[in-house]
Amino acid sequence: MPSDKKPHTVAVIGSGNWGSTIAKILAENTASHPELFTPKVQMWVFEEQIQIPSDSPHYKRYGDKSQNLTEVINEVHENIKYLPGIKLPENVVANPDLGDAVKDATILVFNLPHQFIEKTLSQMQGKCLPYARAISCVKGVDVSDGTVTLFSELIMEKLGIYCGSLSGANIAPEVAAEKFSETTIGYDAPPMDLKAEDGSPSENRIKVDEQRQAKTKPTSVKLKRVPKELVTVDGELLRTLFGRPYFHVNVLQDVAGVALSGALKNVVALASGFVAGKEWGENGKAAVIRVGILEMVKFGRTWFPRSVDEKTFTEESAGIADLVASCSAGRNFRCAKHAVEKGVSVDEIEQTEMNGQKLQGTSTARSVHEFLEKHGKVDDFPLFSAVYGILEGSTSVDSLPKLLDKRFS
Amino acid sequence: MPSDKKPHTVAVIGSGNWGSTIAKILAENTASHPELFTPKVQMWVFEEQIQIPSDSPHYKRYGDKSQNLTEVINEVHENIKYLPGIKLPENVVANPDLGDAVKDATILVFNLPHQFIEKTLSQMQGKCLPYARAISCVKGVDVSDGTVTLFSELIMEKLGIYCGSLSGANIAPEVAAEKFSETTIGYDAPPMDLKAEDGSPSENRIKVDEQRQAKTKPTSVKLKRVPKELVTVDGELLRTLFGRPYFHVNVLQDVAGVALSGALKNVVALASGFVAGKEWGENGKAAVIRVGILEMVKFGRTWFPRSVDEKTFTEESAGIADLVASCSAGRNFRCAKHAVEKGVSVDEIEQTEMNGQKLQGTSTARSVHEFLEKHGKVDDFPLFSAVYGILEGSTSVDSLPKLLDKRFS
């Protein structure tokens, strides 16, 4: 890289276990690449008062007095509440002030639960650099009124900055413990960024809604070019920023495929849990995973025909690898399995055993079903439909094999 | 189907747990489709003397006196030795005489351990119908001297009859218990069979060695057409013969891809076991599965460029589903995991804990490595090569992540 380019400043929005893990990775890389990045990584933390558990090694320091989470993180370099036991690099700076955390950032990394994203974006409007670039690690897509909206799109629309997506087989505590895994980044760099040297226009409109076939009015966003004085934001830069010896990164252009897989896999994970609850063994689980990946491919091909590459589903960490991991572990799988074993509905398990938290798979299965109904495509997705039917109590798990092969129905 | 066509007669060669399970499925289908098949299914059984275990419900009938396995099967309709507890349909006929078992068969199903296949084929020469068609359920491929030979090819060459292949995520006892699973049949019906009505020649030569690039002399086999008086052997007939409500069948033309996946997945299953032994969790296992499927695709694309369809690996039960099942269960996975946990070699686990049986994955990993070395392609298959290195003691499991991403080596 030429040394006359200015380095990027990175901020993370969100500080749950996955947000803190990503902040750790980013800070490890910014520290070792000062020619590309300012070492300090701001991490916006929704401030809360915490008490240090008495079995924490930090209890001696703080005692029973409640503390600001941000102060504790900055003092002991550990997110004691959401990622206990993992040392964060000292160049991660917890910041309770959203505007202050993002004001200098040229690369923004969104990593917070999807229910908080809209409100957070509203608070950020006008506070981030107009030429910043973003990566969304937010899982799920928003499906409503026959429209699929990716969170990367929502970020683009609300903030007017380009946004890619990151997803993969990344159970956070395992990544935080530096156990081997892989991830996928979808980032289709705006051409004007890549050609900044040749004097491409400093701003341009890009369409963000190729997939919203049900919309009457196309949406586009006016983007500002990343100033040519800054290091170019391309796949190579993102691999350097996110990749670690224990965390391998593939960068693709397929932003939509990466985000879609991260959402749809939860529906398949429920099906895998149902099959496991019936004790149908590894064959049955493998069959559900296989049919699931095909329906994910078909969903992408049908509604995102120009942008989705089906290899994202069949060959990438965001696709098949995350699906396999979610179908063997994870909350959707476990709750569905437990529901079948106990002979109750998944809703009941959610209510009685999840402390008021909601499963991502159940809401995705319901909104995907509503979406398919609106488009008259329910029959083309027998697994997704069966999962919906089982959740609603209108279909039995025993009928699943029959529903998946019309010859036997 | 027109009723003026003569039905097929089916025989199974082999009677282990998978052979007996397949015989059960075939007999269920021949019984319910007498217009397509003679109900009786001959199953060749390598005759042995067995003693009925004292906890078997059949002990009362036989007592301690040793019995011919075939007679017991035909009397109690259960393969007490290899598939105990599963009722076989009464139209499965165990036959200790190989020649007699196959003499009337127009469809032969091979289902025996690969080490017995050559000898069995020699004994069958001149004893089966020259226009019979075959399906090989034999797992593995024969790799030697820089040549990959599919068992379906060996059957074609030795018997002069066309042979397809069947493979999938099919742990035998689960299929026998009628738990849901799927399978894949590769069958590229000879065109003269499909056009028998139009008077296609009654015999023709087909090439069987597209993939043997290292061979100097191409091999071809003279095939006889299936007589037009018989029901046409095509994908639909095979789906009717092998498919059950609990056993879904996809028929493809890619015979080589189906057989290759069934062999190469065992190498990946070893890698998955190594990672599990290290307790790298679901992320690490999913990563190994993903890299494994890509190397399987690359292997197929490199040496079987005209015949292999990469979707067989990424979308079929013989590919991704069988791989996922084998990477979570199965002997290769378990032994590799156990070796890492105990800090010993896989060879040692094989010797001390497998009663002299050999793992399929270890021999495949070694012969694939020899093959890759011969072709100068070791570096293009870092996972396969790492598995070989770990087996040989020259590579550590800890170096696996580094070997899979050159950026960190």
PDB file of N, CA and C in Angstrom, chain A residues 68-137:
ATOM      1  N   ASN A  68     -20.788   1.841  35.810  1.00  0.00           N
ATOM      2  CA  ASN A  68     -21.104   2.023  34.387  1.00  0.00           C
ATOM      3  C   ASN A  68     -20.369   0.954  33.579  1.00  0.00           C
ATOM      4  N   LEU A  69     -21.124   0.281  32.703  1.00  0.00           N
ATOM      5  CA  LEU A  69     -20.507  -0.778  31.889  1.00  0.00           C
ATOM      6  C   LEU A  69     -19.308  -0.233  31.104  1.00  0.00           C
ATOM      7  N   THR A  70     -19.461   0.949  30.509  1.00  0.00           N
ATOM      8  CA  THR A  70     -18.358   1.491  29.685  1.00  0.00           C
ATOM      9  C   THR A  70     -17.099   1.706  30.503  1.00  0.00           C
ATOM     10  N   GLU A  71     -17.295   2.206  31.721  1.00  0.00           N
ATOM     11  CA  GLU A  71     -16.096   2.467  32.531  1.00  0.00           C
ATOM     12  C   GLU A  71     -15.377   1.178  32.887  1.00  0.00           C
ATOM     13  N   VAL A  72     -16.168   0.170  33.226  1.00  0.00           N
ATOM     14  CA  VAL A  72     -15.550  -1.125  33.550  1.00  0.00           C
ATOM     15  C   VAL A  72     -14.783  -1.668  32.343  1.00  0.00           C
ATOM     16  N   ILE A  73     -15.416  -1.600  31.164  1.00  0.00           N
ATOM     17  CA  ILE A  73     -14.728  -2.102  29.959  1.00  0.00           C
ATOM     18  C   ILE A  73     -13.401  -1.368  29.758  1.00  0.00           C
ATOM     19  N   ASN A  74     -13.438  -0.045  29.896  1.00  0.00           N
ATOM     20  CA  ASN A  74     -12.208   0.723  29.647  1.00  0.00           C
ATOM     21  C   ASN A  74     -11.153   0.544  30.736  1.00  0.00           C
ATOM     22  N   GLU A  75     -11.594   0.179  31.935  1.00  0.00           N
ATOM     23  CA  GLU A  75     -10.622  -0.011  33.007  1.00  0.00           C
ATOM     24  C   GLU A  75     -10.004  -1.405  33.019  1.00  0.00           C
ATOM     25  N   VAL A  76     -10.843  -2.421  32.824  1.00  0.00           N
ATOM     26  CA  VAL A  76     -10.287  -3.789  32.923  1.00  0.00           C
ATOM     27  C   VAL A  76     -10.169  -4.489  31.561  1.00  0.00           C
ATOM     28  N   HIS A  77     -10.609  -3.779  30.489  1.00  0.00           N
ATOM     29  CA  HIS A  77     -10.500  -4.334  29.134  1.00  0.00           C
ATOM     30  C   HIS A  77     -11.174  -5.697  29.006  1.00  0.00           C
ATOM     31  N   GLU A  78     -12.382  -5.717  29.519  1.00  0.00           N
ATOM     32  CA  GLU A  78     -13.199  -6.935  29.410  1.00  0.00           C
ATOM     33  C   GLU A  78     -14.650  -6.486  29.449  1.00  0.00           C
ATOM     34  N   ASN A  79     -15.487  -7.062  28.580  1.00  0.00           N
ATOM     35  CA  ASN A  79     -16.916  -6.775  28.669  1.00  0.00           C
ATOM     36  C   ASN A  79     -17.498  -7.802  29.633  1.00  0.00           C
ATOM     37  N   ILE A  80     -17.458  -7.424  30.914  1.00  0.00           N
ATOM     38  CA  ILE A  80     -17.796  -8.372  31.983  1.00  0.00           C
ATOM     39  C   ILE A  80     -19.222  -8.880  31.856  1.00  0.00           C
ATOM     40  N   LYS A  81     -20.106  -8.038  31.308  1.00  0.00           N
ATOM     41  CA  LYS A  81     -21.503  -8.470  31.219  1.00  0.00           C
ATOM     42  C   LYS A  81     -21.763  -9.387  30.024  1.00  0.00           C
ATOM     43  N   TYR A  82     -21.263  -9.033  28.843  1.00  0.00           N
ATOM     44  CA  TYR A  82     -21.669  -9.780  27.641  1.00  0.00           C
ATOM     45  C   TYR A  82     -20.601 -10.707  27.064  1.00  0.00           C
ATOM     46  N   LEU A  83     -19.345 -10.515  27.471  1.00  0.00           N
ATOM     47  CA  LEU A  83     -18.299 -11.412  26.961  1.00  0.00           C
ATOM     48  C   LEU A  83     -17.279 -11.655  28.073  1.00  0.00           C
ATOM     49  N   PRO A  84     -17.755 -12.201  29.175  1.00  0.00           N
ATOM     50  CA  PRO A  84     -16.863 -12.345  30.327  1.00  0.00           C
ATOM     51  C   PRO A  84     -15.737 -13.337  30.046  1.00  0.00           C
ATOM     52  N   GLY A  85     -14.587 -13.036  30.637  1.00  0.00           N
ATOM     53  CA  GLY A  85     -13.457 -13.970  30.517  1.00  0.00           C
ATOM     54  C   GLY A  85     -12.594 -13.745  29.292  1.00  0.00           C
ATOM     55  N   ILE A  86     -12.997 -12.806  28.419  1.00  0.00           N
ATOM     56  CA  ILE A  86     -12.215 -12.544  27.205  1.00  0.00           C
ATOM     57  C   ILE A  86     -11.555 -11.174  27.311  1.00  0.00           C
ATOM     58  N   LYS A  87     -10.259 -11.143  27.229  1.00  0.00           N
ATOM     59  CA  LYS A  87      -9.493  -9.904  27.284  1.00  0.00           C
ATOM     60  C   LYS A  87      -9.687  -9.139  25.972  1.00  0.00           C
ATOM     61  N   LEU A  88     -10.090  -7.877  26.067  1.00  0.00           N
ATOM     62  CA  LEU A  88     -10.179  -7.043  24.867  1.00  0.00           C
ATOM     63  C   LEU A  88      -8.879  -6.263  24.719  1.00  0.00           C
ATOM     64  N   PRO A  89      -8.451  -6.022  23.479  1.00  0.00           N
ATOM     65  CA  PRO A  89      -7.231  -5.229  23.307  1.00  0.00           C
ATOM     66  C   PRO A  89      -7.434  -3.830  23.919  1.00  0.00           C
ATOM     67  N   GLU A  90      -6.348  -3.224  24.376  1.00  0.00           N
ATOM     68  CA  GLU A  90      -6.490  -1.929  25.050  1.00  0.00           C
ATOM     69  C   GLU A  90      -6.891  -0.818  24.088  1.00  0.00           C
ATOM     70  N   ASN A  91      -6.753  -1.029  22.801  1.00  0.00           N
ATOM     71  CA  ASN A  91      -7.158   0.000  21.839  1.00  0.00           C
ATOM     72  C   ASN A  91      -8.649  -0.061  21.481  1.00  0.00           C
ATOM     73  N   VAL A  92      -9.412  -0.940  22.143  1.00  0.00           N
ATOM     74  CA  VAL A  92     -10.874  -0.874  22.050  1.00  0.00           C
ATOM     75  C   VAL A  92     -11.338   0.133  23.106  1.00  0.00           C
ATOM     76  N   VAL A  93     -12.056   1.160  22.675  1.00  0.00           N
ATOM     77  CA  VAL A  93     -12.520   2.187  23.603  1.00  0.00           C
ATOM     78  C   VAL A  93     -14.046   2.161  23.671  1.00  0.00           C
ATOM     79  N   ALA A  94     -14.573   1.782  24.830  1.00  0.00           N
ATOM     80  CA  ALA A  94     -16.031   1.770  25.003  1.00  0.00           C
ATOM     81  C   ALA A  94     -16.510   3.207  25.162  1.00  0.00           C
ATOM     82  N   ASN A  95     -17.574   3.551  24.421  1.00  0.00           N
ATOM     83  CA  ASN A  95     -18.055   4.935  24.427  1.00  0.00           C
ATOM     84  C   ASN A  95     -19.576   4.922  24.529  1.00  0.00           C
ATOM     85  N   PRO A  96     -20.149   5.553  25.554  1.00  0.00           N
ATOM     86  CA  PRO A  96     -21.601   5.532  25.706  1.00  0.00           C
ATOM     87  C   PRO A  96     -22.305   6.562  24.808  1.00  0.00           C
ATOM     88  N   ASP A  97     -21.526   7.454  24.212  1.00  0.00           N
ATOM     89  CA  ASP A  97     -22.092   8.536  23.388  1.00  0.00           C
ATOM     90  C   ASP A  97     -22.027   8.130  21.916  1.00  0.00           C
ATOM     91  N   LEU A  98     -23.177   7.797  21.346  1.00  0.00           N
ATOM     92  CA  LEU A  98     -23.211   7.280  19.970  1.00  0.00           C
ATOM     93  C   LEU A  98     -22.593   8.266  18.981  1.00  0.00           C
ATOM     94  N   GLY A  99     -23.008   9.534  19.079  1.00  0.00           N
ATOM     95  CA  GLY A  99     -22.514  10.539  18.137  1.00  0.00           C
ATOM     96  C   GLY A  99     -20.997  10.688  18.231  1.00  0.00           C
ATOM     97  N   ASP A 100     -20.499  10.689  19.432  1.00  0.00           N
ATOM     98  CA  ASP A 100     -19.062  10.833  19.629  1.00  0.00           C
ATOM     99  C   ASP A 100     -18.300   9.598  19.141  1.00  0.00           C
ATOM    100  N   ALA A 101     -18.907   8.440  19.344  1.00  0.00           N
ATOM    101  CA  ALA A 101     -18.228   7.193  18.943  1.00  0.00           C
ATOM    102  C   ALA A 101     -18.048   7.111  17.426  1.00  0.00           C
ATOM    103  N   VAL A 102     -19.002   7.655  16.674  1.00  0.00           N
ATOM    104  CA  VAL A 102     -18.961   7.463  15.215  1.00  0.00           C
ATOM    105  C   VAL A 102     -18.453   8.671  14.447  1.00  0.00           C
ATOM    106  N   LYS A 103     -18.235   9.799  15.143  1.00  0.00           N
ATOM    107  CA  LYS A 103     -18.009  11.038  14.383  1.00  0.00           C
ATOM    108  C   LYS A 103     -16.768  11.022  13.478  1.00  0.00           C
ATOM    109  N   ASP A 104     -15.714  10.328  13.847  1.00  0.00           N
ATOM    110  CA  ASP A 104     -14.519  10.288  13.009  1.00  0.00           C
ATOM    111  C   ASP A 104     -14.399   9.019  12.173  1.00  0.00           C
ATOM    112  N   ALA A 105     -15.369   8.146  12.321  1.00  0.00           N
ATOM    113  CA  ALA A 105     -15.213   6.830  11.700  1.00  0.00           C
ATOM    114  C   ALA A 105     -15.415   6.898  10.187  1.00  0.00           C
ATOM    115  N   THR A 106     -14.458   6.334   9.445  1.00  0.00           N
ATOM    116  CA  THR A 106     -14.630   6.204   8.000  1.00  0.00           C
ATOM    117  C   THR A 106     -15.125   4.789   7.670  1.00  0.00           C
ATOM    118  N   ILE A 107     -14.995   3.879   8.622  1.00  0.00           N
ATOM    119  CA  ILE A 107     -15.566   2.531   8.472  1.00  0.00           C
ATOM    120  C   ILE A 107     -16.397   2.223   9.720  1.00  0.00           C
ATOM    121  N   LEU A 108     -17.702   1.999   9.490  1.00  0.00           N
ATOM    122  CA  LEU A 108     -18.632   1.724  10.590  1.00  0.00           C
ATOM    123  C   LEU A 108     -19.035   0.256  10.539  1.00  0.00           C
ATOM    124  N   VAL A 109     -18.973  -0.403  11.673  1.00  0.00           N
ATOM    125  CA  VAL A 109     -19.361  -1.816  11.716  1.00  0.00           C
ATOM    126  C   VAL A 109     -20.571  -1.956  12.641  1.00  0.00           C
ATOM    127  N   PHE A 110     -21.712  -2.319  12.056  1.00  0.00           N
ATOM    128  CA  PHE A 110     -22.947  -2.441  12.834  1.00  0.00           C
ATOM    129  C   PHE A 110     -23.076  -3.845  13.376  1.00  0.00           C
ATOM    130  N   ASN A 111     -23.241  -3.951  14.681  1.00  0.00           N
ATOM    131  CA  ASN A 111     -23.329  -5.274  15.285  1.00  0.00           C
ATOM    132  C   ASN A 111     -24.203  -5.198  16.534  1.00  0.00           C
ATOM    133  N   LEU A 112     -25.505  -5.112  16.283  1.00  0.00           N
ATOM    134  CA  LEU A 112     -26.443  -5.038  17.415  1.00  0.00           C
ATOM    135  C   LEU A 112     -27.714  -5.792  17.051  1.00  0.00           C
ATOM    136  N   PRO A 113     -28.521  -6.164  18.035  1.00  0.00           N
ATOM    137  CA  PRO A 113     -29.733  -6.938  17.734  1.00  0.00           C
ATOM    138  C   PRO A 113     -30.637  -6.157  16.786  1.00  0.00           C
ATOM    139  N   HIS A 114     -31.325  -6.899  15.877  1.00  0.00           N
ATOM    140  CA  HIS A 114     -32.038  -6.206  14.815  1.00  0.00           C
ATOM    141  C   HIS A 114     -33.163  -5.314  15.320  1.00  0.00           C
ATOM    142  N   GLN A 115     -33.691  -5.617  16.521  1.00  0.00           N
ATOM    143  CA  GLN A 115     -34.796  -4.778  17.001  1.00  0.00           C
ATOM    144  C   GLN A 115     -34.327  -3.363  17.401  1.00  0.00           C
ATOM    145  N   PHE A 116     -33.027  -3.168  17.553  1.00  0.00           N
ATOM    146  CA  PHE A 116     -32.522  -1.844  17.944  1.00  0.00           C
ATOM    147  C   PHE A 116     -32.007  -1.025  16.762  1.00  0.00           C
ATOM    148  N   ILE A 117     -31.992  -1.663  15.582  1.00  0.00           N
ATOM    149  CA  ILE A 117     -31.268  -1.011  14.485  1.00  0.00           C
ATOM    150  C   ILE A 117     -31.940   0.289  14.008  1.00  0.00           C
ATOM    151  N   GLU A 118     -33.258   0.254  13.865  1.00  0.00           N
ATOM    152  CA  GLU A 118     -33.952   1.444  13.338  1.00  0.00           C
ATOM    153  C   GLU A 118     -33.743   2.654  14.239  1.00  0.00           C
ATOM    154  N   LYS A 119     -33.945   2.448  15.529  1.00  0.00           N
ATOM    155  CA  LYS A 119     -33.817   3.555  16.471  1.00  0.00           C
ATOM    156  C   LYS A 119     -32.376   4.105  16.489  1.00  0.00           C
ATOM    157  N   THR A 120     -31.425   3.178  16.457  1.00  0.00           N
ATOM    158  CA  THR A 120     -30.020   3.588  16.481  1.00  0.00           C
ATOM    159  C   THR A 120     -29.677   4.406  15.229  1.00  0.00           C
ATOM    160  N   LEU A 121     -30.211   3.959  14.083  1.00  0.00           N
ATOM    161  CA  LEU A 121     -29.932   4.698  12.837  1.00  0.00           C
ATOM    162  C   LEU A 121     -30.504   6.114  12.907  1.00  0.00           C
ATOM    163  N   SER A 122     -31.714   6.246  13.488  1.00  0.00           N
ATOM    164  CA  SER A 122     -32.310   7.583  13.613  1.00  0.00           C
ATOM    165  C   SER A 122     -31.411   8.494  14.439  1.00  0.00           C
ATOM    166  N   GLN A 123     -30.852   7.919  15.506  1.00  0.00           N
ATOM    167  CA  GLN A 123     -29.990   8.728  16.370  1.00  0.00           C
ATOM    168  C   GLN A 123     -28.672   9.101  15.700  1.00  0.00           C
ATOM    169  N   MET A 124     -28.300   8.322  14.686  1.00  0.00           N
ATOM    170  CA  MET A 124     -27.013   8.574  14.031  1.00  0.00           C
ATOM    171  C   MET A 124     -27.109   9.582  12.897  1.00  0.00           C
ATOM    172  N   GLN A 125     -28.354   9.868  12.461  1.00  0.00           N
ATOM    173  CA  GLN A 125     -28.495  10.709  11.268  1.00  0.00           C
ATOM    174  C   GLN A 125     -27.799  12.060  11.447  1.00  0.00           C
ATOM    175  N   GLY A 126     -26.999  12.383  10.469  1.00  0.00           N
ATOM    176  CA  GLY A 126     -26.272  13.657  10.507  1.00  0.00           C
ATOM    177  C   GLY A 126     -25.034  13.632  11.384  1.00  0.00           C
ATOM    178  N   LYS A 127     -24.778  12.495  12.020  1.00  0.00           N
ATOM    179  CA  LYS A 127     -23.647  12.452  12.955  1.00  0.00           C
ATOM    180  C   LYS A 127     -22.440  11.680  12.423  1.00  0.00           C
ATOM    181  N   CYS A 128     -22.623  10.955  11.306  1.00  0.00           N
ATOM    182  CA  CYS A 128     -21.445  10.239  10.807  1.00  0.00           C
ATOM    183  C   CYS A 128     -20.941  10.908   9.528  1.00  0.00           C
ATOM    184  N   LEU A 129     -19.726  10.581   9.154  1.00  0.00           N
ATOM    185  CA  LEU A 129     -19.125  11.183   7.964  1.00  0.00           C
ATOM    186  C   LEU A 129     -19.914  10.769   6.727  1.00  0.00           C
ATOM    187  N   PRO A 130     -20.198  11.704   5.824  1.00  0.00           N
ATOM    188  CA  PRO A 130     -21.050  11.374   4.675  1.00  0.00           C
ATOM    189  C   PRO A 130     -20.396  10.378   3.714  1.00  0.00           C
ATOM    190  N   TYR A 131     -19.079  10.238   3.784  1.00  0.00           N
ATOM    191  CA  TYR A 131     -18.393   9.293   2.886  1.00  0.00           C
ATOM    192  C   TYR A 131     -17.949   8.035   3.632  1.00  0.00           C
ATOM    193  N   ALA A 132     -18.475   7.839   4.842  1.00  0.00           N
ATOM    194  CA  ALA A 132     -18.118   6.605   5.559  1.00  0.00           C
ATOM    195  C   ALA A 132     -18.624   5.398   4.782  1.00  0.00           C
ATOM    196  N   ARG A 133     -18.012   4.240   5.062  1.00  0.00           N
ATOM    197  CA  ARG A 133     -18.486   2.969   4.498  1.00  0.00           C
ATOM    198  C   ARG A 133     -18.837   2.074   5.670  1.00  0.00           C
ATOM    199  N   ALA A 134     -19.819   1.178   5.454  1.00  0.00           N
ATOM    200  CA  ALA A 134     -20.312   0.390   6.587  1.00  0.00           C
ATOM    201  C   ALA A 134     -20.370  -1.100   6.255  1.00  0.00           C
ATOM    202  N   ILE A 135     -20.284  -1.910   7.300  1.00  0.00           N
ATOM    203  CA  ILE A 135     -20.517  -3.363   7.214  1.00  0.00           C
ATOM    204  C   ILE A 135     -21.566  -3.689   8.269  1.00  0.00           C
ATOM    205  N   SER A 136     -22.608  -4.399   7.851  1.00  0.00           N
ATOM    206  CA  SER A 136     -23.640  -4.807   8.797  1.00  0.00           C
ATOM    207  C   SER A 136     -23.441  -6.261   9.203  1.00  0.00           C
ATOM    208  N   CYS A 137     -23.271  -6.480  10.499  1.00  0.00           N
ATOM    209  CA  CYS A 137     -23.214  -7.857  11.026  1.00  0.00           C
ATOM    210  C   CYS A 137     -24.569  -8.212  11.641  1.00  0.00           C
TER     211      CYS A 137
END
